[in-house]
């Protein structure tokens, strides 16, 4: 290893702690980003929601939760320094009846912990970046 390559390697190693700073990993201090996890049924019939990974995306002006990465997205508006994030949507069934879907999450360490609910299903989730 040449002296130049050794210095370059040392400089890169010195930058690594900045790229993976603890503040970035803390969900409360920096919630913006893409969070994924798998819903786990608490009660009811949740077979379609628990089959695949779900995604929660928090932006500066909008957030979405997509259960089982399906075609229905629950949306909300993030509040600054929020302790609770809320998304929802109401789907109309063929009969015309409303089918509300709600998702709420809170930062916990370096994860987002959430609860998902519909009239037929209740589930929880732990999401990581």
XYZ file of C-alpha atoms in Angstrom:
129
model
C 0.000 0.000 0.000
C 1.433 3.359 -0.992
C 1.505 6.312 1.357
C -1.078 8.106 -0.778
C -3.549 5.189 -0.724
C -2.986 4.787 3.016
C -3.877 8.474 3.600
C -6.934 8.182 1.356
C -8.140 5.101 3.271
C -7.592 6.891 6.586
C -9.515 9.935 5.360
C -12.453 7.769 4.235
C -12.495 5.910 7.552
C -12.632 9.254 9.357
C -15.745 10.223 7.334
C -17.710 7.057 8.163
C -18.803 8.162 11.631
C -20.274 11.333 10.088
C -22.285 9.366 7.534
C -23.764 7.082 10.187
C -24.240 9.618 12.943
C -26.513 8.667 15.862
C -28.773 11.659 15.155
C -29.595 10.227 11.706
C -30.537 6.876 13.200
C -32.871 8.456 15.771
C -36.408 8.396 14.358
C -37.599 11.273 16.549
C -34.819 13.677 15.498
C -34.916 12.733 11.811
C -38.094 10.909 10.765
C -37.954 11.882 7.080
C -37.315 8.903 4.860
C -38.517 5.475 3.874
C -39.494 3.006 6.623
C -40.352 -0.641 5.992
C -41.604 -3.550 8.047
C -44.215 -6.287 8.125
C -47.628 -5.942 9.729
C -48.458 -8.509 12.415
C -52.132 -9.299 13.047
C -53.532 -8.423 16.463
C -57.164 -9.251 15.730
C -59.553 -9.831 12.865
C -58.861 -10.877 9.288
C -55.605 -9.266 8.107
C -54.360 -11.879 5.646
C -53.954 -9.468 2.718
C -52.177 -6.828 4.808
C -49.731 -9.156 6.585
C -48.537 -11.023 3.500
C -45.857 -8.580 2.337
C -43.639 -5.750 3.520
C -45.394 -2.440 4.180
C -43.854 0.958 3.473
C -44.177 4.237 5.377
C -42.690 7.256 3.651
C -42.317 10.529 5.530
C -41.512 13.640 3.537
C -41.422 17.268 4.610
C -44.935 18.004 3.282
C -46.595 14.606 2.849
C -46.472 11.084 4.208
C -47.912 7.822 2.940
C -48.386 4.346 4.351
C -48.894 1.472 1.930
C -50.025 -1.740 3.658
C -48.440 -4.837 2.085
C -47.086 -2.482 -0.609
C -50.445 -2.768 -2.325
C -52.310 -0.273 -4.472
C -54.008 1.693 -1.679
C -51.994 4.407 0.047
C -53.027 6.080 3.288
C -51.936 9.718 3.341
C -51.305 12.443 5.874
C -49.406 15.651 6.527
C -46.425 15.449 8.892
C -46.301 17.899 11.783
C -42.979 19.371 12.856
C -41.438 17.567 15.823
C -44.403 15.195 15.965
C -44.690 12.430 18.527
C -47.410 10.704 16.489
C -47.821 10.367 12.723
C -51.342 9.778 11.366
C -52.380 8.655 7.883
C -55.796 7.578 6.652
C -58.006 6.984 3.668
C -61.605 5.957 3.068
C -62.323 3.505 0.274
C -65.835 3.108 -1.089
C -66.929 -0.512 -1.345
C -69.004 -1.690 -4.334
C -72.095 -1.388 -2.118
C -71.247 2.277 -1.537
C -70.361 1.717 2.119
C -67.307 3.464 3.498
C -64.266 1.368 4.430
C -61.946 3.537 6.575
C -58.257 2.645 6.879
C -56.061 4.286 9.540
C -52.365 4.069 10.347
C -50.586 5.747 13.259
C -46.885 5.530 14.082
C -44.542 6.966 16.669
C -40.762 7.154 16.750
C -39.088 4.747 19.159
C -35.292 4.801 19.155
C -34.156 4.093 15.610
C -37.520 2.622 14.551
C -41.100 3.625 13.851
C -43.699 1.615 15.767
C -47.210 1.699 14.386
C -50.767 0.440 14.475
C -52.929 -0.203 11.432
C -56.687 -0.610 11.545
C -59.712 -1.191 9.349
C -63.232 -2.407 10.218
C -62.038 -6.022 9.747
C -58.384 -5.879 10.851
C -56.060 -4.539 13.534
C -52.294 -5.031 13.281
C -49.028 -3.632 14.599
C -45.690 -3.030 12.917
C -42.062 -2.135 13.707
C -40.363 -0.381 10.810
C -36.699 0.318 10.103
C -35.020 2.434 7.457
